[in-house]
CSV table of C-alpha atoms and ligand atoms in Angstrom, one decimal:
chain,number,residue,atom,x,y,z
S,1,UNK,CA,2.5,15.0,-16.3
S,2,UNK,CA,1.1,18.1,-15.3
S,3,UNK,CA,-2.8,19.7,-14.8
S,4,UNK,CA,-3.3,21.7,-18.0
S,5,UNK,CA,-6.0,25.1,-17.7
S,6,UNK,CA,-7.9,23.7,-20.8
S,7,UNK,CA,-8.5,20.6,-18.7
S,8,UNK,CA,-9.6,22.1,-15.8
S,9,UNK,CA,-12.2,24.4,-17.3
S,10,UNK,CA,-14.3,21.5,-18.5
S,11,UNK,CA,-15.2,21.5,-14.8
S,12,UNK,CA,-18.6,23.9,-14.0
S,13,UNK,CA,-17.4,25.1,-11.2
S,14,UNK,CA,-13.9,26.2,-11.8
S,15,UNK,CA,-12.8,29.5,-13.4
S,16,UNK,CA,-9.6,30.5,-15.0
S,17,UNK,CA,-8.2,32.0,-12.2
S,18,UNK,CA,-8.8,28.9,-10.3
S,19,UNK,CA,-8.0,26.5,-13.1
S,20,UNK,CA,-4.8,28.2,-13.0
S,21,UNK,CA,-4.3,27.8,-9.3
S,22,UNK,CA,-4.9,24.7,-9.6
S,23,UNK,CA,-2.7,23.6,-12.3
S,24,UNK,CA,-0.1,25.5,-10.3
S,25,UNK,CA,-0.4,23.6,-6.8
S,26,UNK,CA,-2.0,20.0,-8.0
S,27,UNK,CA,-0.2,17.4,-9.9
S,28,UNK,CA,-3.0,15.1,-11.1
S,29,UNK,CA,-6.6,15.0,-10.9
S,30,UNK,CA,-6.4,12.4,-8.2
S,31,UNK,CA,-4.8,14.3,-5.8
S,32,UNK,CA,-7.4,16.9,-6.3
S,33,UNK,CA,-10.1,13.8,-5.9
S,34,UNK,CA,-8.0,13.0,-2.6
S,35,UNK,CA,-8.1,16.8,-1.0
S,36,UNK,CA,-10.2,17.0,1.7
S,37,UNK,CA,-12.7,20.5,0.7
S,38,UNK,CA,-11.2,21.9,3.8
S,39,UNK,CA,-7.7,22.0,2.5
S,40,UNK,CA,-8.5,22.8,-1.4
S,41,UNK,CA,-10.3,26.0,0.0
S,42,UNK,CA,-7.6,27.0,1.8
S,43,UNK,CA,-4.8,25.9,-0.4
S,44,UNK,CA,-6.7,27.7,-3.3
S,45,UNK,CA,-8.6,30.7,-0.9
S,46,UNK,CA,-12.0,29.7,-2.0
S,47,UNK,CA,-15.4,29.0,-0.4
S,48,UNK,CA,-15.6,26.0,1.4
S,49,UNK,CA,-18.7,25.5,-0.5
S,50,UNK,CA,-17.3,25.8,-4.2
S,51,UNK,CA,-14.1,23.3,-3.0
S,52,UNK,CA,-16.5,20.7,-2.3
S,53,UNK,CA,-18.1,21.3,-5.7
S,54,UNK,CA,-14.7,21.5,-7.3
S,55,UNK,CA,-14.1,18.1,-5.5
S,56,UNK,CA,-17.3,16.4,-6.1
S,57,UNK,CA,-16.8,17.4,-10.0
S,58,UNK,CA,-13.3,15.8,-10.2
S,59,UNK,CA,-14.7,12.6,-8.2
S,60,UNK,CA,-17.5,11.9,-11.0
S,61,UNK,CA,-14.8,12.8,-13.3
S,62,UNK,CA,-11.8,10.2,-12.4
S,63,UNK,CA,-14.7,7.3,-11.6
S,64,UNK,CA,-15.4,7.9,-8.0
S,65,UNK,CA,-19.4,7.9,-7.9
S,66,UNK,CA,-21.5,5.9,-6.3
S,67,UNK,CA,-22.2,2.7,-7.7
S,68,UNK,CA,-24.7,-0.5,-7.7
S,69,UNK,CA,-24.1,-3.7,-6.7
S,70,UNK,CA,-23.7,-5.6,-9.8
S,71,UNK,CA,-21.4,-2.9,-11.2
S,72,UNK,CA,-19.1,-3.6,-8.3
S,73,UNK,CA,-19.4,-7.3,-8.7
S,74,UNK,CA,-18.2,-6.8,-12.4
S,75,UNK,CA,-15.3,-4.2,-10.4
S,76,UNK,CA,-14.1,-6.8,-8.1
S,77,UNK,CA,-14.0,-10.0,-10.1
S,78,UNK,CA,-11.8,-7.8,-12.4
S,79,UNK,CA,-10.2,-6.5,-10.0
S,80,UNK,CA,-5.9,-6.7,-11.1
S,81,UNK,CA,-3.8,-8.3,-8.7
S,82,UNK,CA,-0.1,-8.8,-8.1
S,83,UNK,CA,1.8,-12.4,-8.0
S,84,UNK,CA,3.7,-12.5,-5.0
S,85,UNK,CA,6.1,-15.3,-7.0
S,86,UNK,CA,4.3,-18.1,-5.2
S,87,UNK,CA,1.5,-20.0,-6.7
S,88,UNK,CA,0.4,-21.5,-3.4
S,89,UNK,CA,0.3,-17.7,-1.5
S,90,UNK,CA,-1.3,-16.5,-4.9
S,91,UNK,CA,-3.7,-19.3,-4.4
S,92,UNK,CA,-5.0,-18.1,-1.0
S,93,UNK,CA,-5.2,-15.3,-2.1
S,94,UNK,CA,-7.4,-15.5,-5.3
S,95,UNK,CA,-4.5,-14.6,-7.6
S,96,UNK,CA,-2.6,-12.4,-5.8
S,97,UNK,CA,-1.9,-9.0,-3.7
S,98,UNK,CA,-5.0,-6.9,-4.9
S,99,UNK,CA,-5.1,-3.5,-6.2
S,100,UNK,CA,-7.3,-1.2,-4.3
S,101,UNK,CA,-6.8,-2.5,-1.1
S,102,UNK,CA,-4.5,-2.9,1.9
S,103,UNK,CA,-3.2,-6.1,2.9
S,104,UNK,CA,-0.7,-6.6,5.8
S,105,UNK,CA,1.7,-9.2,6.3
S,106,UNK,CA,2.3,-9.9,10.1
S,107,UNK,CA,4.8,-12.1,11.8
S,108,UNK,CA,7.9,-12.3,14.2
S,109,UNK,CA,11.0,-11.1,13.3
S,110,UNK,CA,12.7,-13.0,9.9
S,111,UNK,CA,9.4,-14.7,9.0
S,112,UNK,CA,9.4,-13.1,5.5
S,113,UNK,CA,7.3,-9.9,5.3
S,114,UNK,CA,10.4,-8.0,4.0
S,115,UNK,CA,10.8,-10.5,1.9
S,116,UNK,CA,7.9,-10.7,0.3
S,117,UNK,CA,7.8,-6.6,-0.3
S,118,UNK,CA,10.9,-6.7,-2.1
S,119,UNK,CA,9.4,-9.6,-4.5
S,120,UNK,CA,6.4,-7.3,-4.7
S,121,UNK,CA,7.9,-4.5,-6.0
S,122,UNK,CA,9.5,-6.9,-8.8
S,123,UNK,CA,6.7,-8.5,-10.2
S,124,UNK,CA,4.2,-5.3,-9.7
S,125,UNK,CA,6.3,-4.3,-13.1
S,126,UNK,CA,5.8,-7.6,-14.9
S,127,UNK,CA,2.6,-7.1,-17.2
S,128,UNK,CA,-0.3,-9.0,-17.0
S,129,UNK,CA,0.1,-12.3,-18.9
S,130,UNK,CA,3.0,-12.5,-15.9
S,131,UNK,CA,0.9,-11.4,-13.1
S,132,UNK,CA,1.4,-7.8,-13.0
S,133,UNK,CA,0.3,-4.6,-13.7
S,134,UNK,CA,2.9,-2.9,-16.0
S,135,UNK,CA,3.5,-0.1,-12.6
S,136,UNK,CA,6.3,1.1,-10.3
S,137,UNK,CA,6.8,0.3,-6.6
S,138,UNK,CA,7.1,3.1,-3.8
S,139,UNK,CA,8.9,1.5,-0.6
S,140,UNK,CA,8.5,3.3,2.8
S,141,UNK,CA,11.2,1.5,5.1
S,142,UNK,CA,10.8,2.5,8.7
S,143,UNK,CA,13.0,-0.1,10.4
S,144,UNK,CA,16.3,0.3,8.1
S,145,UNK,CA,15.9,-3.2,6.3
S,146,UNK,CA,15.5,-2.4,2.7
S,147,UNK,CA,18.4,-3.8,1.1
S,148,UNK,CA,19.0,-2.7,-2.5
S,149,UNK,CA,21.4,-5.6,-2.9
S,150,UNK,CA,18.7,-8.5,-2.0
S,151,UNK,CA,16.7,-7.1,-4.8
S,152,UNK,CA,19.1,-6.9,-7.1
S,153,UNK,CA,19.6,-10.8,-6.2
S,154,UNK,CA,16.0,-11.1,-6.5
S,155,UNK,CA,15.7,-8.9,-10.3
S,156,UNK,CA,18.5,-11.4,-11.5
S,157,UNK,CA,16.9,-14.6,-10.5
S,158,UNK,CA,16.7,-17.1,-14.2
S,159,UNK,CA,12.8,-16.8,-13.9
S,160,UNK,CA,12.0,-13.5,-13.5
S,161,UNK,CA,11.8,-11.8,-17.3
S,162,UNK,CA,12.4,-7.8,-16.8
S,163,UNK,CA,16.0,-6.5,-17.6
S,164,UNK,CA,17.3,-5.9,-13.6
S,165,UNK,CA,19.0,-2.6,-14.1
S,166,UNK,CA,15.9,-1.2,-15.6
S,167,UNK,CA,13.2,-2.6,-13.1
S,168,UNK,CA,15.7,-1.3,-10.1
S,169,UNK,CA,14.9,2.3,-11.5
S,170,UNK,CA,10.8,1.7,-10.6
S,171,UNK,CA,11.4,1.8,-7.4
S,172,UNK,CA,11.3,4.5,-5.2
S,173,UNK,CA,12.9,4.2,-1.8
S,174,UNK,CA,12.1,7.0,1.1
S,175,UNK,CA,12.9,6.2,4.7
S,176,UNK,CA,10.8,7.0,7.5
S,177,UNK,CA,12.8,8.8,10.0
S,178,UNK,CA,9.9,9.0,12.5
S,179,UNK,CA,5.8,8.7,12.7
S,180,UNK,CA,5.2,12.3,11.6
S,181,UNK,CA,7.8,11.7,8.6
S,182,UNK,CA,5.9,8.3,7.9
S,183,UNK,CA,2.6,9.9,7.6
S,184,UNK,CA,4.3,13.2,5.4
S,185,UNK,CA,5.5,10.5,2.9
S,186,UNK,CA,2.4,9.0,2.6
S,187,UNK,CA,0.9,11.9,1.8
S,188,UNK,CA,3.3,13.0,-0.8
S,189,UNK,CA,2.9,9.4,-2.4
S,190,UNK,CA,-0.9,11.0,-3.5
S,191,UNK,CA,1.0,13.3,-6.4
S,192,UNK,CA,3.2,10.5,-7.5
S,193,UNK,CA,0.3,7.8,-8.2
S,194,UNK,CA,-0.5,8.9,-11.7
S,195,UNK,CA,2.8,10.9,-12.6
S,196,UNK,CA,5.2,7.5,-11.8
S,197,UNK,CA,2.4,4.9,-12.5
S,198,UNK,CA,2.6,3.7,-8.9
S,199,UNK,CA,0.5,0.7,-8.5
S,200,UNK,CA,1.9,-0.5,-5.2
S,201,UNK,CA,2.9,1.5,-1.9
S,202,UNK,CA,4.7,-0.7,0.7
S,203,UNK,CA,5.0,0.6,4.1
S,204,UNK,CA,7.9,-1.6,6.1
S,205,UNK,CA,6.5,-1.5,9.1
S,206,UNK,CA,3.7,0.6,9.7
S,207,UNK,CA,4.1,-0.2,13.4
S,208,UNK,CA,7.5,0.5,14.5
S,209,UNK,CA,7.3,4.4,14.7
S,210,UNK,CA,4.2,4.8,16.4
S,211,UNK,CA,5.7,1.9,18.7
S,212,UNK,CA,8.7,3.6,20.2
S,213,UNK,CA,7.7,7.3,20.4
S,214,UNK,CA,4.3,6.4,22.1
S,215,UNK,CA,5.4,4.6,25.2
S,216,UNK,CA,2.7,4.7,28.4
S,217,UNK,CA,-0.7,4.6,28.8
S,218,UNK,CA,-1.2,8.6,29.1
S,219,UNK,CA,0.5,8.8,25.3
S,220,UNK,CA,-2.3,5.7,23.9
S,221,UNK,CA,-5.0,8.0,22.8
S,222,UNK,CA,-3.0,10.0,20.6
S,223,UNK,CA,-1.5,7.0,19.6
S,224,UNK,CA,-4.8,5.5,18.4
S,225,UNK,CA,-6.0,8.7,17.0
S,226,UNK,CA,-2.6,8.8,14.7
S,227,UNK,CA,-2.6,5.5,13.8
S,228,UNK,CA,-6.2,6.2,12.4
S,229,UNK,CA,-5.8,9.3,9.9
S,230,UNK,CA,-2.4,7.4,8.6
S,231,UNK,CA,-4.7,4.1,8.1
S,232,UNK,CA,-7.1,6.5,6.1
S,233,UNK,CA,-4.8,8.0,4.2
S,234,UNK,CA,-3.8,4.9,3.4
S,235,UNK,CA,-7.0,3.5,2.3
S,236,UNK,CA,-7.9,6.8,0.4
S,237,UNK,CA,-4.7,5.8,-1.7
S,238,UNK,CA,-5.4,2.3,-2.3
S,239,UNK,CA,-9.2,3.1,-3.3
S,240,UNK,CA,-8.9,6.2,-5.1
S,241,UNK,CA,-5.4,5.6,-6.8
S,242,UNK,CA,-5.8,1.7,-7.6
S,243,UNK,CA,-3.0,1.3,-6.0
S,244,UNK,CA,-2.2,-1.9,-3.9
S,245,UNK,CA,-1.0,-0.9,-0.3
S,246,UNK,CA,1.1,-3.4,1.1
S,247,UNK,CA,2.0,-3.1,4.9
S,248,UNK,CA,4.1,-5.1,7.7
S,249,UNK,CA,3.0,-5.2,11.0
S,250,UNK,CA,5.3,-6.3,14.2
S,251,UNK,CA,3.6,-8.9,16.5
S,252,UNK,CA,3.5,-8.4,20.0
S,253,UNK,CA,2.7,-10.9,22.9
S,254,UNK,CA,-0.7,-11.5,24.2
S,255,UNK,CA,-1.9,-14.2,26.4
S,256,UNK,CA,-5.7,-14.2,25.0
S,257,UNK,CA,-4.6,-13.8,21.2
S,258,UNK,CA,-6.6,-16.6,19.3
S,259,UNK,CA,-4.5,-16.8,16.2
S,260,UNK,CA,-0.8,-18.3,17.2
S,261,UNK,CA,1.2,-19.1,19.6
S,262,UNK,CA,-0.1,-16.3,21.8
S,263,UNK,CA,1.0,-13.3,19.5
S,264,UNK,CA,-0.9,-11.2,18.1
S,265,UNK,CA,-0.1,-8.2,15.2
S,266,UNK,CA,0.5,-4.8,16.7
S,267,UNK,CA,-1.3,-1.4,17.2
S,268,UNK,CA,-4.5,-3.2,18.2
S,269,UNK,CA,-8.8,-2.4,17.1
S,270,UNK,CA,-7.7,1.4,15.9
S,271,UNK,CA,-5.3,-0.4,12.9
S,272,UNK,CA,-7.0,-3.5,12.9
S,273,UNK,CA,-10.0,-3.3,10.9
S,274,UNK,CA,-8.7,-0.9,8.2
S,275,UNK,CA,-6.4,-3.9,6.0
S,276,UNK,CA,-8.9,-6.1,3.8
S,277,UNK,CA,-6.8,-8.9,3.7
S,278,UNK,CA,-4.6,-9.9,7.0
S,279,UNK,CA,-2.2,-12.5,6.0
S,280,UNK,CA,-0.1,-14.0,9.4
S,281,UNK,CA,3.2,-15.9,8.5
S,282,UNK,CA,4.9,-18.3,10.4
S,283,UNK,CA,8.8,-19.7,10.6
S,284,UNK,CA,9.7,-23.0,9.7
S,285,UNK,CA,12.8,-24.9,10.8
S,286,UNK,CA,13.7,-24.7,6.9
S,287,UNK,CA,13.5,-22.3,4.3
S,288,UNK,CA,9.3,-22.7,4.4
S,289,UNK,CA,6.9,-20.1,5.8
S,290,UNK,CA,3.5,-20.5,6.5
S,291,UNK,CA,1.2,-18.1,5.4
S,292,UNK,CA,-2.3,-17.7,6.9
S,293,UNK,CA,-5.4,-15.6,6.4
S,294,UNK,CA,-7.1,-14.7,9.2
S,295,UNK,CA,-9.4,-11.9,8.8
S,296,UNK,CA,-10.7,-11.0,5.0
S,297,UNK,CA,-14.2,-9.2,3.7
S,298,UNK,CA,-14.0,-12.3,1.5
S,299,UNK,CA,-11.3,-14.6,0.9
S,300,UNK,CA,-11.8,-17.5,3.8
S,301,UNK,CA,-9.2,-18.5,6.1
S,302,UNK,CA,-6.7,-20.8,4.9
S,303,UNK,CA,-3.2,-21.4,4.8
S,304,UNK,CA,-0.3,-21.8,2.1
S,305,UNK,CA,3.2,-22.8,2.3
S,306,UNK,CA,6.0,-20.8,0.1
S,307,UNK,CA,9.5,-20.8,0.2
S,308,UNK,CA,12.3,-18.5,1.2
S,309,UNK,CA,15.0,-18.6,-1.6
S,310,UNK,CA,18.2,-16.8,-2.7
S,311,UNK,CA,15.7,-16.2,-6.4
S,312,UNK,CA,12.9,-14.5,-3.8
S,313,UNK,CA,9.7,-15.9,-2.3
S,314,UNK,CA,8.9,-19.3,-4.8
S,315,UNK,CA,7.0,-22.8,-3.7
S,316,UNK,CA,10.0,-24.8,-3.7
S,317,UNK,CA,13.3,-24.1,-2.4
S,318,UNK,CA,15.8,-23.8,-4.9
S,319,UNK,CA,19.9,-25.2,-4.7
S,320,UNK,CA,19.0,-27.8,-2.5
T,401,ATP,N1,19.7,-13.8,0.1
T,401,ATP,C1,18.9,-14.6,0.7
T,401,ATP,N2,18.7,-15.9,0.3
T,401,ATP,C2,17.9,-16.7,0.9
T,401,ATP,N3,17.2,-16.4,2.0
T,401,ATP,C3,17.3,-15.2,2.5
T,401,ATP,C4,18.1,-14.2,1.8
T,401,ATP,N4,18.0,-13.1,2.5
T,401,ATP,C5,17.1,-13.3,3.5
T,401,ATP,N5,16.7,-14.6,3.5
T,401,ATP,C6,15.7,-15.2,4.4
T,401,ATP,O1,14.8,-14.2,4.8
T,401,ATP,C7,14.7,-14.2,6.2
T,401,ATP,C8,14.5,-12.7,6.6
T,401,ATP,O2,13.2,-12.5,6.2
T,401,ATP,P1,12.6,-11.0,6.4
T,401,ATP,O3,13.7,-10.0,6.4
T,401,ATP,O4,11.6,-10.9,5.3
T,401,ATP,O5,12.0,-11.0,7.8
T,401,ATP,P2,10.9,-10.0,8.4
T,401,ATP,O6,9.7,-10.8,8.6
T,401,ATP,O7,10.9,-8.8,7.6
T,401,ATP,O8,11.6,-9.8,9.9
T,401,ATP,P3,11.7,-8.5,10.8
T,401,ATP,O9,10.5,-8.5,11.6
T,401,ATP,O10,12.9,-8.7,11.5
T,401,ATP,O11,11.8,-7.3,9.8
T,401,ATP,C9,16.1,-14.6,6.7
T,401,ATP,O12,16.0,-15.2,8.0
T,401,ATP,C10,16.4,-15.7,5.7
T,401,ATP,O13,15.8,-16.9,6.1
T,402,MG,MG1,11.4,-6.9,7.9
């Protein structure tokens, strides 16, 4: 899907010669509505002034204006989510991953948050009578771990409905090479969203990058600052695309953490407060994982037990 001209000059304050810029350098509508004024001037060599126009026009266009409360009420109790699989997760979570926001999924090392993003990009193509949303999956993998052959395992489980050679072509797989790269995809996700009907972006982790190329106290600041304009880009996606964002986070020891076992998820206050929902999950000596809730705009804390199984995440363990 492409911008047409025609389109484009139902906006006020766009002419032909920029409608046809436009349509030459922007995908969608929403990745115009995601520019920031700064970079649509200079992309198209306008006026500042006219790209915030241009900007504010497409905004009120795609459904991005301001708002009253009971609006929103009627926005978030409709608000689609995603079954992770797991009826006792979903439960916790009010039906399931939401669109529109990001959640992150913490824990040491093999206590299911890979997992759990490969079921996600499964059942985010079931349609709604399932528990999805009918839309594709885009899966950053920083650490290496994506495994096209679990998923497989996963698409041919008995209770999962979609033909697995077909849902295996909805997801799209980039690796992150490095934190720069990490962020670069991200932003290249924007011109996808409406074009490949992604409805959920999984970053596995968002940590580990930014972890090993800032090492020391002197490099923290940048760090932080990084960290910051990738957690907003990520939002901006989530919001503005509907799209859920679904990230891991590595856990890192601290003596004063409150939630478990003195660990605590990494990257610290400038990551922290951007994910809506922050769901902590714990091993088991058996297939079980414990998933907890700890910090959420609205959903109160509580914990669920699900299941590790050769099928994907589930509340029982299955073969045994
Ligand atoms: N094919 C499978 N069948 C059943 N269980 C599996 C299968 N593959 C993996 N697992 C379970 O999933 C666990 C790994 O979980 P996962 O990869 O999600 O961990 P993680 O939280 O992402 O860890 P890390 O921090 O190392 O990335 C394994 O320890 C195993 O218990
Ligand atoms: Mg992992």
């Amino acid at each position: 899907m492409t911008l047409s001209v025609e389109e484009l000059l139902e906006l006020k304050s766009v002419t032909r010669k920029i409608a046809e810029e436009i349509a030459q350098n922007y995908r969608s509508l929403i990745s115009i509505a995601l520019s920031s004024p700064h970079d649509l001037a200079s992309q198209l060599n306008i006026s500042l002034n006219r790209a915030e126009r241009i900007i504010d026009e497409v905004r009120e266009k795609v459904g991005l204006i301001p708002t009253t409360a009971d609006e929103l009420l009627e926005i978030e109790t409709k608000r689609p989510t995603i079954t992770t699989m797991s009826t006792n997760l979903d439960g916790i979570l009010n039906g399931g991953i939401p669109l529109g926001m990001i959640t992150e999924f913490s824990g040491s090392f093999g206590s299911g948050k890979t997992q759990l993003c490969l079921q996600l990009c499964l059942t985010v193509q079931l349609d709604k009578s399932e528990g999805g949303v009918e839309g594709s999956a885009y899966f950053i993998d920083s650490e290496n771990t994506f495994s096209a052959a679990r998923l497989a395992e996963m698409a041919n489980a008995p209770d999962y409905p979609l033909e697995p050679k077909k849902v295996l072509k909805n997801i799209h797989v980039a690796k992150a090479f490095n934190a720069d790269h990490q962020a670069s995809l991200v932003q290249q996700v924007e011109s996808l969203i409406e074009e490949e009907n992604i409805r959920i972006l999984i970053v596995d982790s968002i940590a580990s990058h930014f972890r090993s190329e800032f090492i020391g106290k002197e490099t923290l600041v940048r760090r932080q600052q990084l960290i910051m304009q990738h957690a907003q880009q990520l939002q901006k996606i989530a919001e503005i695309g509907q799209v859920a964002v679904v990230v891991t986070n590595q856990v890192l020891a601290n003596p004063d953490a409150v939630l478990s076992g003195n660990i605590e998820p990494a990257l610290g206050f400038a990551w922290g407060h951007r994910p809506a929902h922050r769901i902590f999950l714990r091993k088991t000596r058996s297939t079980a994982r414990i998933a907890r809730i700890f910090d959420s705009p609205y959903l109160p804390e509580r914990e669920a037990v699900f299941h590790i199984t050769p099928y994907g995440i589930r509340d029982q363990p299955i073969g045994f």
